[in-house]
Amino acid sequence: VNLAGIGIARANHRASIHDFEANVNQLIRDIQVAYWHLYHSKANVDANENFVTEARVTWQKEVSKRGLGASSLPQVAQAREQYERFRQELARSRRRCLTAERTLKQLLGMPGATEFRVIPDQKPLTDFVDVHWEAALSEALVNRPEIASQRESIRTAEIDYEKATNGLCPDV
């Protein structure tokens, strides 16, 4: 009973260490998600830039054909409208990319309003990864800091319970 306070303190300390590990794991996960979001946003910008270039070429061809009498005014107008639509989508995708970049900078603790750009260069894995799910589940149950923290909370409650039940016994 005299050591119950020390046992509770130890369990609480271990629980706080596990909580810290869980927070670090969550931060790493958030950074990974933000990085891949930026990667895909950048790829989307690149694709939209190609679409705009192709639409501009098509529109210019239609204008040239119209000058030669081989195209009609509605075809030129349709090509111009498509070009303008792609330009608007390019502007939206650039804004989304900048937002994704600011989010990643914020998670990394970098100042957001700098001229330093974060450009993702790591490509996603394309190889097949064979995961042994039973082993992964058992390892997660043993090593997950959130679960370990809850185990320590249970241990604290057990020590409190033992202290309370032993406190009811007479002193000898």
C-alpha positions as a printed Julia matrix, in Angstrom:
172×3 Matrix{Float64}:
   0.0     0.0     0.0
   2.87    2.38    0.79
   4.27    1.91   -2.74
   0.93    2.54   -4.48
   1.71    6.22   -5.07
   5.03    5.34   -6.69
   3.38    2.68   -8.87
   0.7     5.16   -9.97
   3.33    7.79  -10.75
   5.34    5.3   -12.8
   2.27    4.16  -14.73
   1.26    7.78  -15.4
   4.79    8.58  -16.55
   4.83    5.63  -18.94
   1.36    6.65  -20.19
   2.6    10.19  -20.91
   5.57    8.78  -22.84
   3.19    6.64  -24.9
   0.95    9.66  -25.51
   3.96   11.61  -26.75
   4.9     8.77  -29.11
   1.32    8.7   -30.39
   1.44   12.46  -31.06
   4.73   12.1   -32.93
   3.27    9.27  -35.02
   0.22   11.41  -35.81
   2.43   14.33  -36.86
   4.47   12.07  -39.14
   1.27   10.73  -40.67
  -0.11   14.24  -41.21
   3.15   15.31  -42.89
   3.05   12.28  -45.18
  -0.56   12.98  -46.15
   0.23   16.66  -46.8
   3.28   15.73  -48.89
   1.34   13.35  -51.12
  -1.49   15.85  -51.41
   1.06   18.41  -52.61
   2.57   15.84  -54.98
  -0.8    15.14  -56.59
  -1.71   18.82  -56.68
   1.55   19.56  -58.51
   0.86   16.74  -60.98
  -2.61   18.19  -61.53
  -1.09   21.62  -62.27
   1.32   20.07  -64.77
  -1.51   18.24  -66.52
  -3.65   21.38  -66.66
  -0.74   23.35  -68.12
  -0.51   20.76  -70.89
  -4.27   21.01  -71.48
  -4.07   24.8   -71.76
  -1.19   24.56  -74.23
  -3.05   22.04  -76.37
  -6.28   24.06  -76.23
  -4.42   27.22  -77.27
  -2.89   25.38  -80.24
  -6.31   24.02  -81.23
  -7.9    27.47  -80.97
  -5.11   29.02  -83.07
  -5.57   26.29  -85.69
  -9.29   26.98  -85.83
  -8.62   30.71  -86.26
  -6.21   29.92  -89.1
  -8.71   27.58  -90.72
 -11.39   30.28  -90.38
  -9.12   32.69  -92.24
  -8.82   30.14  -95.04
 -12.56   29.44  -95.05
 -12.18   25.84  -93.81
 -13.76   26.45  -90.39
 -16.88   28.11  -89.12
 -17.33   30.78  -86.48
 -19.02   28.34  -84.03
 -16.0    26.02  -84.21
 -13.64   28.91  -83.45
 -15.9    30.02  -80.57
 -16.02   26.47  -79.2
 -12.22   26.16  -79.31
 -11.87   29.54  -77.57
 -14.38   28.55  -74.9
 -12.53   25.28  -74.26
  -9.26   27.2   -73.98
 -10.77   29.62  -71.46
 -12.25   26.76  -69.44
  -8.85   25.06  -69.24
  -7.22   28.34  -68.18
  -9.73   28.71  -65.35
  -9.13   25.14  -64.23
  -5.38   25.78  -64.33
  -5.8    28.79  -62.08
  -7.9    26.73  -59.63
  -5.38   23.89  -59.6
  -2.53   26.36  -58.95
  -4.43   27.77  -55.96
  -5.03   24.25  -54.62
  -1.33   23.48  -55.07
  -0.32   26.63  -53.17
  -2.75   25.74  -50.38
  -1.3    22.22  -50.18
   2.2    23.7   -50.07
   1.26   26.11  -47.27
  -0.28   23.23  -45.3
   2.9    21.17  -45.62
   5.07   24.16  -44.65
   2.89   24.75  -41.6
   3.22   21.14  -40.47
   6.99   21.31  -40.96
   7.18   24.54  -38.96
   8.4    26.57  -41.93
   7.28   30.17  -42.47
   4.44   30.18  -44.98
   5.09   33.57  -46.54
   8.51   32.96  -48.04
   9.72   32.69  -51.58
  11.13   29.24  -50.76
   9.04   26.67  -52.62
   8.49   23.07  -51.62
   8.59   20.91  -54.73
   7.89   17.21  -54.2
  10.36   14.98  -56.0
   9.77   11.6   -54.36
   7.56    9.43  -56.53
   5.04    6.99  -55.07
   5.94    3.33  -54.92
   4.6     1.36  -57.83
   5.9    -2.02  -56.7
   3.51   -4.46  -55.12
   3.97   -4.69  -51.36
   2.96   -8.0   -49.81
   1.69   -7.33  -46.31
   1.19  -10.14  -43.8
  -1.94   -8.76  -42.14
  -2.02  -11.07  -39.12
   1.58  -10.21  -38.19
   0.92   -6.5   -38.76
  -2.17   -6.62  -36.54
  -0.4    -8.44  -33.72
   2.58   -6.06  -33.94
   0.25   -3.05  -33.89
  -1.54   -4.36  -30.82
   1.78   -4.75  -29.03
   3.57   -1.61  -30.23
   0.9     1.03  -30.77
   1.54    3.82  -28.25
  -2.19    4.61  -27.94
  -2.89    1.06  -26.82
   0.14    1.03  -24.5
  -1.06    4.28  -22.95
  -4.45    2.72  -22.27
  -2.72   -0.3   -20.69
  -0.92    2.08  -18.33
  -4.22    3.77  -17.48
  -5.65    0.36  -16.65
  -2.59   -0.39  -14.5
  -3.13    2.91  -12.64
  -6.76    1.98  -11.99
  -5.69   -1.48  -10.74
  -3.18    0.08   -8.33
  -5.84    2.51   -7.09
  -8.19   -0.41   -6.58
  -5.57   -2.43   -4.67
  -4.78    0.62   -2.54
  -8.45    1.16   -1.76
  -9.09   -2.5    -0.88
  -5.93   -2.72    1.24
  -6.89    0.47    3.01
  -9.93   -1.33    4.33
  -7.78   -3.94    6.09
  -6.8    -3.28    9.71
  -3.22   -2.19   10.45
  -1.3    -4.92   12.24
